[in-house]
Amino acid sequence: MKIYADNAATTRMSRTAIDAMIPYMESVYGNPSSLYSIGQEAKEALDQARDRVAAVINADPKEILFTSGGSEADNQALRSAAAIGARKGKKHIISSAFEHHAILHTLNRLENEGFEITLLPVHEDGLIVPAELEAAIREDTCLVTIMTANNEIGTIQPIKEIGAICKKHGVIFHTDAVQAVGHLPIDVKEMQIDMLSASAHKFHGPKGVGFLYARKGIALTNLIEGGAQEKGKRAGTENVPGIMSMAAALKEAADHMEENTEHQKALRDRLIRGLLEIPHSALNGDALKRLPGNANFCFEGIEGESLLLLLDDKGISASSGSACTSGSLDPSHVLLAIGRVHDVAHGSLRLSLGEDITEEEVDYIIKSVKEVVEYLRSFSPVWRDLMAGKTPFIL
Ligand SMILES: *Cc1c(COP(=O)(O)O)cnc(C)c1O
């Protein structure tokens, strides 16, 4: 059996998304800035894509800027808010300890440039506490950036409450919604979101394309200088096939969101029940306030990398954390942020299910993980010490 259970890292492109690209490579390949008809046709298509994308999050099409993906959108959002803040002498930014590296590394840069960063604690349930956010806001706070849903443990933050707090204090609110867009209902007006990042390859669109929503009135800072594309805020000939494909993928995801969510949640919960039968195991993050397809576990006495390789032998593609950090032996900053100790954080497993996951596949995953964990523990010195009572169990 071949099971792809790493949809948080990337997703397979849907047929709709692939079909939507082809005309813009084969026939309508003009440059949208050109004045002749195949250029203008491409431009009209882009306008249509912008309308579609905006509609899904209840934004105005003028508020959508196409980018090369989530990382670029995150970088531009943070740079823009920082520039707005600096002009008013406000150089304090609030974020959380378990953001994506596109956020955390940009914040490091800004810190080196003289900004002060407060990282809110993320509690054991994988959530921040809105009252702690409010208490952290100061006179000189220019930006709050908190992700909508975490890419490793899938927990969903109280975005509407955070939006209301930021609005009350006149602070710009950005959210990295890369894991959420196409999977959870997002309404930027109702949630009072000022800026939001999204990426097509996380909702069955192509890699290398995404968008930044920035509320009207927020002045964006360019990361890329050049031509006047994207209202002069992001130079470079538009990735027309990618953008068309992203818009089609997003519309498809939005149209089927309710049924997809119901199906994924039921199977996610079956998976969680099955794997928590393993002794000395734990689910990471709140059991309910999590993405419909995400299940993330720690198993005591084993090492995540070996688990992944053995699961791969059984045809299961999974992850120990984010694709960006796996390969390094450092435990996930997300798991450390929610209070898992190093040894336990090393034995982690992220399974992110797709919309087409079946009950049979989930049962195969449960059986396989149980076998592999038992096998790895059978010769693990750490497990032997735990069983002998030399070291205490944590989970
Ligand atoms: C994948 C991801 C990103 C990066 O998006 P890219 O399009 O791959 O650059 C940023 N934030 C989160 C939460 C993600 O899951």
Short mmCIF file of N, CA and C in Angstrom, two decimals, residues 163-262:
data_model
loop_
_atom_site.label_atom_id
_atom_site.label_comp_id
_atom_site.label_asym_id
_atom_site.label_seq_id
_atom_site.Cartn_x
_atom_site.Cartn_y
_atom_site.Cartn_z
N GLY A 163 -7.74 39.10 16.45
CA GLY A 163 -8.05 40.23 15.57
C GLY A 163 -8.73 41.36 16.32
N ALA A 164 -9.66 40.99 17.20
CA ALA A 164 -10.40 42.02 17.96
C ALA A 164 -9.46 42.76 18.91
N ILE A 165 -8.56 42.04 19.54
CA ILE A 165 -7.61 42.68 20.47
C ILE A 165 -6.70 43.65 19.71
N CYS A 166 -6.21 43.22 18.55
CA CYS A 166 -5.31 44.08 17.77
C CYS A 166 -6.04 45.33 17.30
N LYS A 167 -7.26 45.14 16.86
CA LYS A 167 -8.07 46.27 16.39
C LYS A 167 -8.26 47.28 17.53
N LYS A 168 -8.61 46.76 18.71
CA LYS A 168 -8.86 47.61 19.88
C LYS A 168 -7.63 48.48 20.20
N HIS A 169 -6.44 47.89 20.02
CA HIS A 169 -5.21 48.62 20.37
C HIS A 169 -4.55 49.29 19.16
N GLY A 170 -5.19 49.22 18.01
CA GLY A 170 -4.64 49.87 16.82
C GLY A 170 -3.33 49.28 16.34
N VAL A 171 -3.18 47.97 16.51
CA VAL A 171 -1.94 47.29 16.07
C VAL A 171 -2.24 46.45 14.84
N ILE A 172 -1.35 46.46 13.85
CA ILE A 172 -1.54 45.65 12.64
C ILE A 172 -1.48 44.17 13.01
N PHE A 173 -2.43 43.40 12.48
CA PHE A 173 -2.47 41.96 12.75
C PHE A 173 -2.22 41.18 11.46
N HIS A 174 -1.11 40.46 11.44
CA HIS A 174 -0.81 39.56 10.32
C HIS A 174 -0.95 38.12 10.78
N THR A 175 -1.48 37.26 9.90
CA THR A 175 -1.50 35.84 10.23
C THR A 175 -0.95 35.01 9.07
N ASP A 176 -0.04 34.10 9.40
CA ASP A 176 0.45 33.12 8.43
C ASP A 176 -0.65 32.04 8.40
N ALA A 177 -1.45 32.10 7.33
CA ALA A 177 -2.59 31.17 7.22
C ALA A 177 -2.31 30.10 6.17
N VAL A 178 -1.02 29.82 5.96
CA VAL A 178 -0.65 28.88 4.89
C VAL A 178 -1.28 27.51 5.11
N GLN A 179 -1.36 27.07 6.37
CA GLN A 179 -1.95 25.75 6.62
C GLN A 179 -3.48 25.80 6.66
N ALA A 180 -4.02 27.00 6.75
CA ALA A 180 -5.46 27.12 6.97
C ALA A 180 -6.25 27.39 5.70
N VAL A 181 -5.70 28.23 4.82
CA VAL A 181 -6.45 28.62 3.62
C VAL A 181 -6.74 27.39 2.77
N GLY A 182 -7.99 27.24 2.41
CA GLY A 182 -8.41 26.07 1.63
C GLY A 182 -8.84 24.90 2.52
N HIS A 183 -8.59 25.04 3.82
CA HIS A 183 -8.93 23.95 4.76
C HIS A 183 -9.89 24.40 5.85
N LEU A 184 -9.83 25.69 6.20
CA LEU A 184 -10.70 26.23 7.25
C LEU A 184 -11.38 27.47 6.69
N PRO A 185 -12.60 27.78 7.15
CA PRO A 185 -13.24 29.01 6.68
C PRO A 185 -12.47 30.24 7.20
N ILE A 186 -12.15 31.14 6.27
CA ILE A 186 -11.43 32.37 6.66
C ILE A 186 -12.22 33.54 6.11
N ASP A 187 -12.50 34.49 6.98
CA ASP A 187 -13.18 35.73 6.56
C ASP A 187 -12.36 36.87 7.16
N VAL A 188 -11.59 37.54 6.31
CA VAL A 188 -10.65 38.55 6.84
C VAL A 188 -11.37 39.72 7.49
N LYS A 189 -12.60 39.99 7.04
CA LYS A 189 -13.34 41.12 7.64
C LYS A 189 -13.85 40.73 9.01
N GLU A 190 -14.54 39.59 9.06
CA GLU A 190 -15.10 39.15 10.34
C GLU A 190 -13.98 38.90 11.37
N MET A 191 -12.85 38.40 10.92
CA MET A 191 -11.75 38.09 11.85
C MET A 191 -10.82 39.27 12.07
N GLN A 192 -11.11 40.38 11.40
CA GLN A 192 -10.32 41.62 11.52
C GLN A 192 -8.83 41.37 11.30
N ILE A 193 -8.56 40.67 10.21
CA ILE A 193 -7.17 40.37 9.84
C ILE A 193 -6.69 41.49 8.90
N ASP A 194 -5.53 42.06 9.18
CA ASP A 194 -5.00 43.13 8.32
C ASP A 194 -4.15 42.57 7.19
N MET A 195 -3.41 41.50 7.50
CA MET A 195 -2.57 40.87 6.48
C MET A 195 -2.59 39.36 6.68
N LEU A 196 -2.53 38.64 5.57
CA LEU A 196 -2.60 37.17 5.64
C LEU A 196 -1.76 36.56 4.52
N SER A 197 -1.04 35.49 4.85
CA SER A 197 -0.21 34.80 3.86
C SER A 197 -0.82 33.44 3.52
N ALA A 198 -0.71 33.06 2.23
CA ALA A 198 -1.22 31.75 1.80
C ALA A 198 -0.32 31.21 0.70
N SER A 199 -0.38 29.89 0.52
CA SER A 199 0.47 29.22 -0.46
C SER A 199 -0.32 28.12 -1.18
N ALA A 200 -0.22 28.13 -2.53
CA ALA A 200 -1.04 27.22 -3.34
C ALA A 200 -0.72 25.75 -3.11
N HIS A 201 0.56 25.42 -2.88
CA HIS A 201 0.90 23.99 -2.82
C HIS A 201 0.43 23.31 -1.54
N LYS A 202 -0.17 24.09 -0.63
CA LYS A 202 -0.74 23.48 0.57
C LYS A 202 -2.23 23.19 0.39
N PHE A 203 -2.80 23.61 -0.75
CA PHE A 203 -4.21 23.26 -1.01
C PHE A 203 -4.38 22.70 -2.43
N HIS A 204 -3.46 21.82 -2.82
CA HIS A 204 -3.54 21.08 -4.09
C HIS A 204 -3.32 21.93 -5.33
N GLY A 205 -2.66 23.07 -5.13
CA GLY A 205 -2.22 23.90 -6.25
C GLY A 205 -0.74 23.65 -6.48
N PRO A 206 -0.15 24.44 -7.39
CA PRO A 206 1.28 24.23 -7.70
C PRO A 206 2.23 24.86 -6.68
N LYS A 207 3.45 24.41 -6.67
CA LYS A 207 4.49 25.00 -5.83
C LYS A 207 5.00 26.29 -6.45
N GLY A 208 5.49 27.19 -5.63
CA GLY A 208 6.07 28.42 -6.17
C GLY A 208 5.07 29.52 -6.45
N VAL A 209 3.89 29.43 -5.88
CA VAL A 209 2.92 30.51 -6.04
C VAL A 209 2.06 30.61 -4.78
N GLY A 210 1.74 31.84 -4.42
CA GLY A 210 0.93 32.08 -3.23
C GLY A 210 0.39 33.49 -3.29
N PHE A 211 -0.15 33.95 -2.18
CA PHE A 211 -0.60 35.34 -2.18
C PHE A 211 -0.50 35.96 -0.80
N LEU A 212 -0.43 37.29 -0.83
CA LEU A 212 -0.48 38.08 0.40
C LEU A 212 -1.74 38.93 0.32
N TYR A 213 -2.58 38.83 1.33
CA TYR A 213 -3.71 39.76 1.46
C TYR A 213 -3.23 40.89 2.35
N ALA A 214 -3.42 42.13 1.91
CA ALA A 214 -3.11 43.28 2.75
C ALA A 214 -4.30 44.24 2.67
N ARG A 215 -4.89 44.49 3.82
CA ARG A 215 -6.06 45.37 3.89
C ARG A 215 -5.75 46.72 3.24
N LYS A 216 -6.78 47.25 2.58
CA LYS A 216 -6.67 48.55 1.95
C LYS A 216 -6.14 49.55 2.98
N GLY A 217 -5.18 50.35 2.60
CA GLY A 217 -4.64 51.34 3.55
C GLY A 217 -3.31 50.90 4.15
N ILE A 218 -2.97 49.63 3.98
CA ILE A 218 -1.66 49.18 4.48
C ILE A 218 -0.64 49.30 3.35
N ALA A 219 0.35 50.13 3.55
CA ALA A 219 1.36 50.37 2.51
C ALA A 219 2.36 49.24 2.52
N LEU A 220 2.50 48.57 1.38
CA LEU A 220 3.44 47.44 1.30
C LEU A 220 4.83 47.92 0.92
N THR A 221 5.82 47.24 1.45
CA THR A 221 7.22 47.48 1.12
C THR A 221 7.64 46.40 0.11
N ASN A 222 8.31 46.80 -0.94
CA ASN A 222 8.76 45.81 -1.94
C ASN A 222 9.89 44.94 -1.41
N LEU A 223 9.82 43.68 -1.76
CA LEU A 223 11.00 42.82 -1.57
C LEU A 223 11.75 42.75 -2.89
N ILE A 224 11.00 42.88 -4.00
CA ILE A 224 11.58 42.76 -5.33
C ILE A 224 11.28 44.04 -6.11
N GLU A 225 12.32 44.70 -6.53
CA GLU A 225 12.17 45.95 -7.30
C GLU A 225 12.28 45.64 -8.79
N GLY A 226 11.62 46.42 -9.59
CA GLY A 226 11.68 46.23 -11.04
C GLY A 226 10.46 46.85 -11.69
N GLY A 227 9.77 46.06 -12.50
CA GLY A 227 8.61 46.55 -13.24
C GLY A 227 7.43 46.90 -12.33
N ALA A 228 6.33 47.32 -12.98
CA ALA A 228 5.20 47.84 -12.23
C ALA A 228 4.14 46.79 -11.92
N GLN A 229 4.50 45.50 -12.05
CA GLN A 229 3.50 44.46 -11.79
C GLN A 229 2.99 44.54 -10.34
N GLU A 230 1.83 43.98 -10.13
CA GLU A 230 1.21 43.95 -8.78
C GLU A 230 1.22 45.35 -8.16
N LYS A 231 0.68 46.28 -8.91
CA LYS A 231 0.60 47.69 -8.48
C LYS A 231 1.94 48.24 -8.00
N GLY A 232 3.01 47.73 -8.61
CA GLY A 232 4.35 48.23 -8.29
C GLY A 232 4.91 47.69 -6.99
N LYS A 233 4.21 46.72 -6.38
CA LYS A 233 4.64 46.22 -5.07
C LYS A 233 5.36 44.88 -5.14
N ARG A 234 5.41 44.31 -6.37
CA ARG A 234 6.10 43.03 -6.50
C ARG A 234 6.46 42.86 -7.97
N ALA A 235 7.69 43.24 -8.30
CA ALA A 235 8.10 43.25 -9.70
C ALA A 235 8.32 41.84 -10.22
N GLY A 236 8.26 41.71 -11.53
CA GLY A 236 8.49 40.41 -12.18
C GLY A 236 7.25 39.99 -12.94
N THR A 237 7.47 39.45 -14.15
CA THR A 237 6.34 38.98 -14.95
C THR A 237 5.55 37.94 -14.15
N GLU A 238 4.26 38.13 -14.11
CA GLU A 238 3.41 37.27 -13.28
C GLU A 238 3.49 35.81 -13.72
N ASN A 239 3.42 34.91 -12.76
CA ASN A 239 3.39 33.47 -13.01
C ASN A 239 1.95 33.10 -13.37
N VAL A 240 1.57 33.44 -14.60
CA VAL A 240 0.16 33.29 -14.98
C VAL A 240 -0.35 31.85 -14.85
N PRO A 241 0.35 30.84 -15.39
CA PRO A 241 -0.18 29.47 -15.23
C PRO A 241 -0.34 29.09 -13.75
N GLY A 242 0.65 29.46 -12.95
CA GLY A 242 0.60 29.13 -11.52
C GLY A 242 -0.55 29.82 -10.81
N ILE A 243 -0.73 31.09 -11.14
CA ILE A 243 -1.79 31.87 -10.48
C ILE A 243 -3.17 31.33 -10.88
N MET A 244 -3.34 31.02 -12.17
CA MET A 244 -4.62 30.48 -12.62
C MET A 244 -4.91 29.16 -11.93
N SER A 245 -3.87 28.36 -11.79
CA SER A 245 -4.02 27.06 -11.16
C SER A 245 -4.34 27.21 -9.67
N MET A 246 -3.66 28.14 -9.03
CA MET A 246 -3.93 28.40 -7.60
C MET A 246 -5.39 28.80 -7.39
N ALA A 247 -5.87 29.71 -8.25
CA ALA A 247 -7.25 30.19 -8.09
C ALA A 247 -8.25 29.04 -8.26
N ALA A 248 -7.97 28.16 -9.24
CA ALA A 248 -8.87 27.02 -9.46
C ALA A 248 -8.82 26.06 -8.27
N ALA A 249 -7.61 25.82 -7.77
CA ALA A 249 -7.46 24.90 -6.63
C ALA A 249 -8.16 25.46 -5.39
N LEU A 250 -8.05 26.76 -5.20
CA LEU A 250 -8.65 27.37 -4.02
C LEU A 250 -10.17 27.33 -4.09
N LYS A 251 -10.70 27.61 -5.28
CA LYS A 251 -12.15 27.57 -5.44
C LYS A 251 -12.65 26.14 -5.18
N GLU A 252 -11.93 25.18 -5.73
CA GLU A 252 -12.32 23.78 -5.52
C GLU A 252 -12.29 23.42 -4.03
N ALA A 253 -11.23 23.84 -3.36
CA ALA A 253 -11.12 23.54 -1.92
C ALA A 253 -12.26 24.20 -1.15
N ALA A 254 -12.56 25.44 -1.50
CA ALA A 254 -13.62 26.16 -0.78
C ALA A 254 -14.99 25.52 -1.05
N ASP A 255 -15.22 25.10 -2.29
CA ASP A 255 -16.51 24.50 -2.65
C ASP A 255 -16.76 23.19 -1.91
N HIS A 256 -15.68 22.47 -1.58
CA HIS A 256 -15.85 21.14 -0.94
C HIS A 256 -15.39 21.13 0.51
N MET A 257 -15.20 22.31 1.07
CA MET A 257 -14.57 22.37 2.40
C MET A 257 -15.36 21.60 3.46
N GLU A 258 -16.67 21.80 3.46
CA GLU A 258 -17.46 21.20 4.53
C GLU A 258 -17.38 19.67 4.50
N GLU A 259 -17.62 19.09 3.32
CA GLU A 259 -17.59 17.61 3.24
C GLU A 259 -16.17 17.08 3.49
N ASN A 260 -15.15 17.78 2.98
CA ASN A 260 -13.77 17.35 3.20
C ASN A 260 -13.44 17.33 4.69
N THR A 261 -13.85 18.41 5.37
CA THR A 261 -13.54 18.55 6.79
C THR A 261 -14.17 17.42 7.59
N GLU A 262 -15.43 17.13 7.28
CA GLU A 262 -16.15 16.11 8.03
C GLU A 262 -15.46 14.74 7.85
#
